[in-house]
Short mmCIF file of C-alpha atoms and ligand atoms in Angstrom, two decimals:
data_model
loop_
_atom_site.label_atom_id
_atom_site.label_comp_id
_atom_site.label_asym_id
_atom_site.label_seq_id
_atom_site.Cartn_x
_atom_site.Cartn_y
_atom_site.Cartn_z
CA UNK A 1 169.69 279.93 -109.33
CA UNK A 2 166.63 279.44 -111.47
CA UNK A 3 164.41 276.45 -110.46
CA UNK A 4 162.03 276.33 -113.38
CA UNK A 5 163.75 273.26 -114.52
CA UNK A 6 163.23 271.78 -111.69
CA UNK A 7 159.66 272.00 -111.59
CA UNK A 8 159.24 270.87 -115.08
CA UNK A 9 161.68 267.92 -114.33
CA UNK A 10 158.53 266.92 -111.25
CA UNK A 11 156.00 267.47 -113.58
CA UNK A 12 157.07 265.77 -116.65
CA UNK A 13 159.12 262.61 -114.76
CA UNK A 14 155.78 260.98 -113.40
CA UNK A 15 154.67 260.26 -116.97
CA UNK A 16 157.96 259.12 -118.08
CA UNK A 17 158.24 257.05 -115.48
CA UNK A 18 155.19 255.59 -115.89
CA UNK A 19 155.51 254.98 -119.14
CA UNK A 20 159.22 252.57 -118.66
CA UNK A 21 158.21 249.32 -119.74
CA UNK A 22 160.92 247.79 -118.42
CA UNK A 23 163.84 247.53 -115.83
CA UNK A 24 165.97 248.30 -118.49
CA UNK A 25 164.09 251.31 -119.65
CA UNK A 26 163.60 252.45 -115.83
CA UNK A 27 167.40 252.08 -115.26
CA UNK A 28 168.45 254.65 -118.34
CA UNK A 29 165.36 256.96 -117.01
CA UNK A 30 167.07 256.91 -113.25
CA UNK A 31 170.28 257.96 -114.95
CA UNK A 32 168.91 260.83 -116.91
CA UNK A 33 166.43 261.82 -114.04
CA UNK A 34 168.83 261.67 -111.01
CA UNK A 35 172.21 260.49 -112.24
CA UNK A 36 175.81 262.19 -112.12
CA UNK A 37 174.82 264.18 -115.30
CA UNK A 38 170.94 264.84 -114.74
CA UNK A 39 169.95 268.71 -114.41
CA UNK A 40 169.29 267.99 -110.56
CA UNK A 41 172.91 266.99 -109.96
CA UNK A 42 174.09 269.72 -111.80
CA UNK A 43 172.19 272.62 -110.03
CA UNK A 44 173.49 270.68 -106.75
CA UNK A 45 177.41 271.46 -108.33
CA UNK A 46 176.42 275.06 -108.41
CA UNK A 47 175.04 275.53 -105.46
CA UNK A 48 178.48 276.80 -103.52
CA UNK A 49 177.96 279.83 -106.19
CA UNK A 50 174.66 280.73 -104.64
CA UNK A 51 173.88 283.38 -102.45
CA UNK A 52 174.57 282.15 -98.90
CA UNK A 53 171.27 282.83 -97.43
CA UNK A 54 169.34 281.06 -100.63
CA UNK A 55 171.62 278.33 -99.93
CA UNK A 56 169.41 276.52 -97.60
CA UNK A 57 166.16 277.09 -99.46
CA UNK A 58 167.59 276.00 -102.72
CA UNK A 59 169.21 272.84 -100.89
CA UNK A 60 166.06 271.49 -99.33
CA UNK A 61 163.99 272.37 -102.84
CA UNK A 62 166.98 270.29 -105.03
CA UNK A 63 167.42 267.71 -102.46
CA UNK A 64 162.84 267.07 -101.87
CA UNK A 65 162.65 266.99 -105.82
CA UNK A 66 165.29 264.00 -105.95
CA UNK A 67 163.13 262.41 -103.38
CA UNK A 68 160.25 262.28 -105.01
CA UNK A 69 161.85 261.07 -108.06
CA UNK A 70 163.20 258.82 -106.42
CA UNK A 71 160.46 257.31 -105.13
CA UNK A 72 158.45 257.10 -107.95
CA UNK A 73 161.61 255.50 -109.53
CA UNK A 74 161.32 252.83 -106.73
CA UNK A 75 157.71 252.25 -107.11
CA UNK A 76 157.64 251.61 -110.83
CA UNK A 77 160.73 249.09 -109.93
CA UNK A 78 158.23 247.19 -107.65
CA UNK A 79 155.67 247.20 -110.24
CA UNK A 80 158.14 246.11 -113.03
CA UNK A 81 160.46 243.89 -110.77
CA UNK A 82 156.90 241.62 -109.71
CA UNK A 83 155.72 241.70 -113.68
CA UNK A 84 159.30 240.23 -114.73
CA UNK A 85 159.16 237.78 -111.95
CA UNK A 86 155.94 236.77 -113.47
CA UNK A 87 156.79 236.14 -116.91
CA UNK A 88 159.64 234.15 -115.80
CA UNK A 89 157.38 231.90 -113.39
CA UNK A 90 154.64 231.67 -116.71
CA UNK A 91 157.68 230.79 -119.41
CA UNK A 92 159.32 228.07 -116.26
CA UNK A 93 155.66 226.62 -116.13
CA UNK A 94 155.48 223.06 -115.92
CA UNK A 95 152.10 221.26 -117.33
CA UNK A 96 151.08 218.90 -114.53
CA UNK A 97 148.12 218.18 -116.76
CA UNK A 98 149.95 216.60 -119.95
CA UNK A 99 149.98 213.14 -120.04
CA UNK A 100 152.95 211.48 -118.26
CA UNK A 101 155.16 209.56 -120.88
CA UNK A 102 154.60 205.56 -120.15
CA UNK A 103 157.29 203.62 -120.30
CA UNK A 104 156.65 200.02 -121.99
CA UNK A 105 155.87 197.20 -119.94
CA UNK A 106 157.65 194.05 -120.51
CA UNK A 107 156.36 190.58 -120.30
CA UNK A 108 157.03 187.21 -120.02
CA UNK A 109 158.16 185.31 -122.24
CA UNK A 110 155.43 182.79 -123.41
CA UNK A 111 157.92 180.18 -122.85
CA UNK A 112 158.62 181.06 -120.24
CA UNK A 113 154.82 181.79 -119.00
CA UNK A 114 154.26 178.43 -120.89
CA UNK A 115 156.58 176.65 -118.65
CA UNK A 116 155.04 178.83 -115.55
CA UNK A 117 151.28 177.53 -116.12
CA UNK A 118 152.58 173.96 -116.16
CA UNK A 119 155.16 174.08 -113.73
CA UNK A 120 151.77 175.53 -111.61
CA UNK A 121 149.78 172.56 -112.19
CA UNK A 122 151.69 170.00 -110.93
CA UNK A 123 152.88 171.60 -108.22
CA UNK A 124 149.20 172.11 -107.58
CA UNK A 125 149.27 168.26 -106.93
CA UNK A 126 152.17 168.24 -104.42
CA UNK A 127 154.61 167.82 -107.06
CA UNK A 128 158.37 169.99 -106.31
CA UNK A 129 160.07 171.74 -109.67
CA UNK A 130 163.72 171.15 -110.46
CA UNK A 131 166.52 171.91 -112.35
CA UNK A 132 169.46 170.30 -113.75
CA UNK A 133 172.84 171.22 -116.33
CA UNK A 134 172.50 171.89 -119.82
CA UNK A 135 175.93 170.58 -120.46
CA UNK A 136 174.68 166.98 -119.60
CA UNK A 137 177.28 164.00 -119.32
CA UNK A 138 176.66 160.93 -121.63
CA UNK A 139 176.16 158.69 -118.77
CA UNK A 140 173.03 160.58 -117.72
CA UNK A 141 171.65 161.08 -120.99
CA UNK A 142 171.85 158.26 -122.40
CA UNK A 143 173.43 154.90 -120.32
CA UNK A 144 171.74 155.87 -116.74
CA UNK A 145 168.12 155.63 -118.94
CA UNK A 146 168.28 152.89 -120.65
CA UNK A 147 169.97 153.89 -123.85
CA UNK A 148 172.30 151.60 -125.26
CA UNK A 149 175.69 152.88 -127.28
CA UNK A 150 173.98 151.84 -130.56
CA UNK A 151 170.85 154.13 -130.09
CA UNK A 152 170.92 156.50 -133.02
CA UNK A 153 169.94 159.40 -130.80
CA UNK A 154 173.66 158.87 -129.40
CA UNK A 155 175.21 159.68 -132.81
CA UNK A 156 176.41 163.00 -133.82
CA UNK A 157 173.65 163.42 -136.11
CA UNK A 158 171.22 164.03 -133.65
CA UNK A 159 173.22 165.01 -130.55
CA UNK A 160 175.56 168.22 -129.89
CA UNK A 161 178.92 166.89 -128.63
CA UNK A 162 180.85 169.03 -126.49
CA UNK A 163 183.79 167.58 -126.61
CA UNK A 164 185.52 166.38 -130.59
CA UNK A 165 183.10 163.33 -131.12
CA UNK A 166 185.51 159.97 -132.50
CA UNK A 167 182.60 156.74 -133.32
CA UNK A 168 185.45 154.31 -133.17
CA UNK A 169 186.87 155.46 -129.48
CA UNK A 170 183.09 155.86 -128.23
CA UNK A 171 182.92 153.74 -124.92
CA UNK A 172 180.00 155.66 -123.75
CA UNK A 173 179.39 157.68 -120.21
CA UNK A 174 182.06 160.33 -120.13
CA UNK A 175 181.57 162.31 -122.95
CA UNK A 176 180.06 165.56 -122.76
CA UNK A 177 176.59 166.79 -124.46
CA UNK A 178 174.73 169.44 -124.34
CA UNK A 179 171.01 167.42 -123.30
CA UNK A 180 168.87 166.41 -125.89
CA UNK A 181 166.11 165.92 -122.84
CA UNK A 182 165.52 166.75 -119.76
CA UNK A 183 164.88 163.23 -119.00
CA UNK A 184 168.76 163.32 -117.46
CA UNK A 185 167.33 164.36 -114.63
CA UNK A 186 165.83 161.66 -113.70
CA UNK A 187 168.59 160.07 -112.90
CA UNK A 188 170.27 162.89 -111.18
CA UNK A 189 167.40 162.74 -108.70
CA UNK A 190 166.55 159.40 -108.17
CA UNK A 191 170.93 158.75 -107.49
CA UNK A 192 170.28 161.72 -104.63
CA UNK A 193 167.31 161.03 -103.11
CA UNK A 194 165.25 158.12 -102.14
CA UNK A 195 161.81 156.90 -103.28
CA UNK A 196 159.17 158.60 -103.14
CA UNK A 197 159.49 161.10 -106.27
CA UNK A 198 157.26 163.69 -107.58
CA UNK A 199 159.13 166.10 -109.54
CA UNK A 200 158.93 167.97 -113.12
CA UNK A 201 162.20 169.43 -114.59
CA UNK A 202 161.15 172.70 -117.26
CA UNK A 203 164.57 173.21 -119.35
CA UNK A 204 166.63 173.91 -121.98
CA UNK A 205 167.49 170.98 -124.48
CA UNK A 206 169.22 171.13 -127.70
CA UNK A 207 169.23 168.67 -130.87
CA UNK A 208 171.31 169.07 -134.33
CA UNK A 209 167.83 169.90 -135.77
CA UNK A 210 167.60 172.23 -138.31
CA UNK A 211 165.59 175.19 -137.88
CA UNK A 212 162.24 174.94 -140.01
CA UNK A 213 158.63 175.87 -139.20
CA UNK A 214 158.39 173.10 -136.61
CA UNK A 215 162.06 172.35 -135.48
CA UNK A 216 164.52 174.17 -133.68
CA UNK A 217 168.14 173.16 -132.59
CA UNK A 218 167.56 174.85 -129.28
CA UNK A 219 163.60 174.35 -127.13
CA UNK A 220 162.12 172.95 -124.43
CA UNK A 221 160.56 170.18 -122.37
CA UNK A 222 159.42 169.84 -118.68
CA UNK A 223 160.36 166.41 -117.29
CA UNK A 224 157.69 164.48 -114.82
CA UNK A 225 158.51 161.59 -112.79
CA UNK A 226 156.64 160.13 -109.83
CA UNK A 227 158.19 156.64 -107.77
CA UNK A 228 156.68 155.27 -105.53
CA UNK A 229 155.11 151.49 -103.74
CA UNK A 230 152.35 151.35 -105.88
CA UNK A 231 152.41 153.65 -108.85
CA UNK A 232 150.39 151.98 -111.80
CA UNK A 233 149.71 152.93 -115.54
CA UNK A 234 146.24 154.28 -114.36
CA UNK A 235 148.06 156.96 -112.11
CA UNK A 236 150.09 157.94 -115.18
CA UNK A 237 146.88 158.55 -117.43
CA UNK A 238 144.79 159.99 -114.70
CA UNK A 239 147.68 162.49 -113.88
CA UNK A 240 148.22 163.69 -117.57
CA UNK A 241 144.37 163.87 -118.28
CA UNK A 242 144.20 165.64 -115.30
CA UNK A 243 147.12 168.31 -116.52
CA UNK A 244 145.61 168.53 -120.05
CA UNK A 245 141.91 169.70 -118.62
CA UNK A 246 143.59 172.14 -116.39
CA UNK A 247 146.08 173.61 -119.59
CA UNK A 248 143.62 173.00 -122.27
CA UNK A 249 140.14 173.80 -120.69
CA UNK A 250 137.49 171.54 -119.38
CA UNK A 251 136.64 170.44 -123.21
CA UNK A 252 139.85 168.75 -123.95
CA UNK A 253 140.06 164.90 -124.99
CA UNK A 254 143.14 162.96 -124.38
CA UNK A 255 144.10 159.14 -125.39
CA UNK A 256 146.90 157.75 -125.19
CA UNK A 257 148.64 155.20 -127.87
CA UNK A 258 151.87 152.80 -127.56
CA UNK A 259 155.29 154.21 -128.23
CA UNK A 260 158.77 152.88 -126.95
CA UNK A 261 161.12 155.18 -125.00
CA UNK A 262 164.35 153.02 -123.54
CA UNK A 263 164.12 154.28 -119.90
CA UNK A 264 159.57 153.45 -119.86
CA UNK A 265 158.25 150.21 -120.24
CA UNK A 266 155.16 150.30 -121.52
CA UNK A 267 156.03 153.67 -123.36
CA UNK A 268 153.21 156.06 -124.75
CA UNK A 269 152.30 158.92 -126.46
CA UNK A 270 149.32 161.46 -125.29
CA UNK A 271 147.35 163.00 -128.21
CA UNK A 272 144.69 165.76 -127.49
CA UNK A 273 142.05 166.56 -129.45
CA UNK A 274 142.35 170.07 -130.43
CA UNK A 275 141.36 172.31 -133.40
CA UNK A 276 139.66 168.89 -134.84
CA UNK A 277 142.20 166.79 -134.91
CA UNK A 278 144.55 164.77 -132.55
CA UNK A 279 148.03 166.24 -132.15
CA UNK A 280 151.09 164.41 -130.00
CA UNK A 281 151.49 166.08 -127.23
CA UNK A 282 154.41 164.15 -124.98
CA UNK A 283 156.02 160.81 -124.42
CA UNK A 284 155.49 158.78 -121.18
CA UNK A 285 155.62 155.26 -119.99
CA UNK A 286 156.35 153.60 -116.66
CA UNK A 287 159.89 153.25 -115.57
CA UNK A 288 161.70 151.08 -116.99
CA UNK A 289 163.33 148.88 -113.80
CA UNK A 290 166.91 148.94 -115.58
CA UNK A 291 166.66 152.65 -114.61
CA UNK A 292 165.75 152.14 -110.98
CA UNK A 293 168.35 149.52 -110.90
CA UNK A 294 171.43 152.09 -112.46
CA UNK A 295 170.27 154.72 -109.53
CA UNK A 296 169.94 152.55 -106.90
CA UNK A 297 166.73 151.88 -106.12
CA UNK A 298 165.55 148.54 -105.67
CA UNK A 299 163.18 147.64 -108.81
CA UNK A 300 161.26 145.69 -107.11
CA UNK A 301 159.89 147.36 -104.73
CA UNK A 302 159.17 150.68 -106.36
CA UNK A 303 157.33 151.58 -109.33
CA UNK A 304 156.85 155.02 -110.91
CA UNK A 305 155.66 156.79 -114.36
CA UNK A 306 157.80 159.33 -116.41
CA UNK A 307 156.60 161.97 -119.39
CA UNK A 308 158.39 164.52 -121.20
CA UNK A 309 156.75 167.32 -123.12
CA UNK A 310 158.00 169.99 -125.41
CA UNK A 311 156.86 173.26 -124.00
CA UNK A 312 156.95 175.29 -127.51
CA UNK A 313 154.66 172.45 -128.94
CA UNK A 314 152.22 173.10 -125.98
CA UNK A 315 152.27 177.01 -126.00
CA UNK A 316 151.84 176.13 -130.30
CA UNK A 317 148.92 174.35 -129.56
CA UNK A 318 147.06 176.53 -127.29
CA UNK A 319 147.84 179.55 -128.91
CA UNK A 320 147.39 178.64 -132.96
CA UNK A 321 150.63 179.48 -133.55
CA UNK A 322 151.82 178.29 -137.03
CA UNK A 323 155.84 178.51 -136.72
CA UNK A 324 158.30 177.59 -133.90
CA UNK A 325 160.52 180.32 -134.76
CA UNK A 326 158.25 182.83 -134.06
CA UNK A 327 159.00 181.86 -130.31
CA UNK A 328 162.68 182.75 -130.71
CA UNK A 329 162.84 185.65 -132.97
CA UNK A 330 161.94 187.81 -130.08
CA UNK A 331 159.73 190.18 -132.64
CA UNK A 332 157.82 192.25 -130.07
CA UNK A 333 155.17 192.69 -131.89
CA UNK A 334 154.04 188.94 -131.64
CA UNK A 335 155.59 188.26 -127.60
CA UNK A 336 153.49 191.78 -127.16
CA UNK A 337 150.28 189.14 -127.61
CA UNK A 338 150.83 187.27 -125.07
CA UNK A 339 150.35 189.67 -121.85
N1 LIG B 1 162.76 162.36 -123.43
C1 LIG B 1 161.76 162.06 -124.44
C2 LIG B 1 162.04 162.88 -125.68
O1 LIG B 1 162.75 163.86 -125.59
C3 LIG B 1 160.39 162.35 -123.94
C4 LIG B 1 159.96 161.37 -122.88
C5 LIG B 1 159.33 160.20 -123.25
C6 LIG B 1 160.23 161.62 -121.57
C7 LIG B 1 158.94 159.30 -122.30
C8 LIG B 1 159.84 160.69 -120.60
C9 LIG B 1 159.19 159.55 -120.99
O2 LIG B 1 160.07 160.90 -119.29
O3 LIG B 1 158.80 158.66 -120.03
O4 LIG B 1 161.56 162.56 -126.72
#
């Protein structure tokens, strides 16, 4: 048995081996070096033709050459194996560095803000915030304050009957409205507690208006009233000066001139002095005692003041904004503003 192959198989495999690039590569090179069909393998088939006393010799030199093919076989693998597992870790990389993706933050609305800041102020002076139904009954609308069945603000122009709306079988209190105030409440507190009252009502109210730069069928108003012994006209304007400084900014003027509401009695109207020029900002008065005396309380031993105020026409003011309906369009780009 001639051997010579053998020794050129050890001298020429290091190089090849050395020179697989890849697993792939290493795993054809294995088959060809030491496989079924490699020269190695075959001398080991002939071996039972040697002579006997070779037999040994020629074992040990076959079966030493396949080890140290082997071996170099298995060391390349290392090398190879670690390289591949290091190209997969680089490609799997994850960039702590990049910048994370933010997601948008949301806001208030500035209604709703709006309504927040004032809602802030008075509570500021002890006063407690409530709430009351949007689908308001006539009776506390309109009768409970004052209102009497001929009051144009009853008629379907200007109020959003729930129920079909007949003006010849109107008697008045049990029809339902969605609120064209918030003054409702009002009475809804004053009938379920007694004297003394400091609450303001923010809420939803809704008018047959149509919808223009300044008018919308659906906004807002926040609701005051305070009852108490001895509750004059002087509390009322001290109070509201008091709440227009604190929304407005120390530099804002406030006077007051004569309106009529049904439920207040005297009635006003506060301007403020703003952008150069006096704009109306809410209606007020003192309570008028025909609404004391419809809830219950006894009108002549309490008094008490009452305002309303639109809260898109105060968030308008402070804010130079031109139309109402940017309020409800919900265009991010203009609710973004107002962080
Ligand atoms: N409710 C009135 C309106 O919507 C505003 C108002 C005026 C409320 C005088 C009051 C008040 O409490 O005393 O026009």
């Amino acid at each position: 048995m001639d051997l010579s192959t053998i020794d050129s198989l050890l001298a020429t495999a290091p190089g090849q081996i050395a020179g697989a690039a890849d697993l792939e590569t290493l795993d054809q090179l294995e088959s060809v070096l030491v496989g079924r069909r490699s020269p190695i393998a075959e001398l080991r088939k002939g071996l039972g033709q040697a002579d006997p006393q070779d037999r040994p010799r020629l074992g040990q030199a076959l079966k030493a050459a396949a080890e140290t093919i082997n071996e170099q076989l298995d060391a390349r693998r290392v090398v190879l194996e670690s390289a591949a597992e290091e190209a997969l870790l680089e490609s799997d990389r994850v960039d702590v560095t990049l910048p994370a993706a933010t997601p948008a933050r949301g806001t208030h609305h500035l209604i709703t803000q709006t309504m927040e800041e004032v809602t802030d102020i008075f509570r500021s002076l002890g006063y407690q915030i409530e709430s009351g139904p949007e689908i308001e009954i006539a009776y506390y609308n309109f009768d409970a304050l004052n209102t009497p069945l001929t009051h144009p603000s009853r008629f379907q122009s200007d109020t959003m009957y729930v129920e079909s709306f007949d003006a010849e079988a109107r008697t008045g209190g049990d029809e339902l409205l969605l609120r064209t105030q918030t003054s409702p409440m009002q009475a809804r507190y004053m009938e379920a507690n007694p004297p003394p009252v400091h609450i303001v009502v923010p809420g939803r109210v809704f008018r047959t208006d149509t919808w223009d730069a300044t008018h919308s069928p659906v906004f807002h108003q926040i609701e005051g009233l305070a009852v108490d012994t001895d509750i004059t006209f002087g509390d009322l304007k001290g109070t509201l000066a008091h709440f227009a400084l604190e929304f407005f900014g120390p530099s804002a003027k406030t006077r007051f001139m004569p309106n009529f509401f049904p439920f207040t009695e005297p009635s006003a109207e506060m301007h403020v002095w703003f952008n150069d020029g006096w704009l109306e900002l809410l209606g007020c008065g003192m309570v008028d005692p025909n609404v004391f005396d419809a809830v219950g309380y006894n009108s002549e031993e309490v008094t008490g003041f009452a305002f309303g105020m639109g809260v898109e026409r105060l968030a308008m003011v402070k804010h130079g904004i031109q139309d109402i309906r940017h309020l409800f369009e919900n265009d991010l780009r203009i609710l973004g503003q107002f962080r």
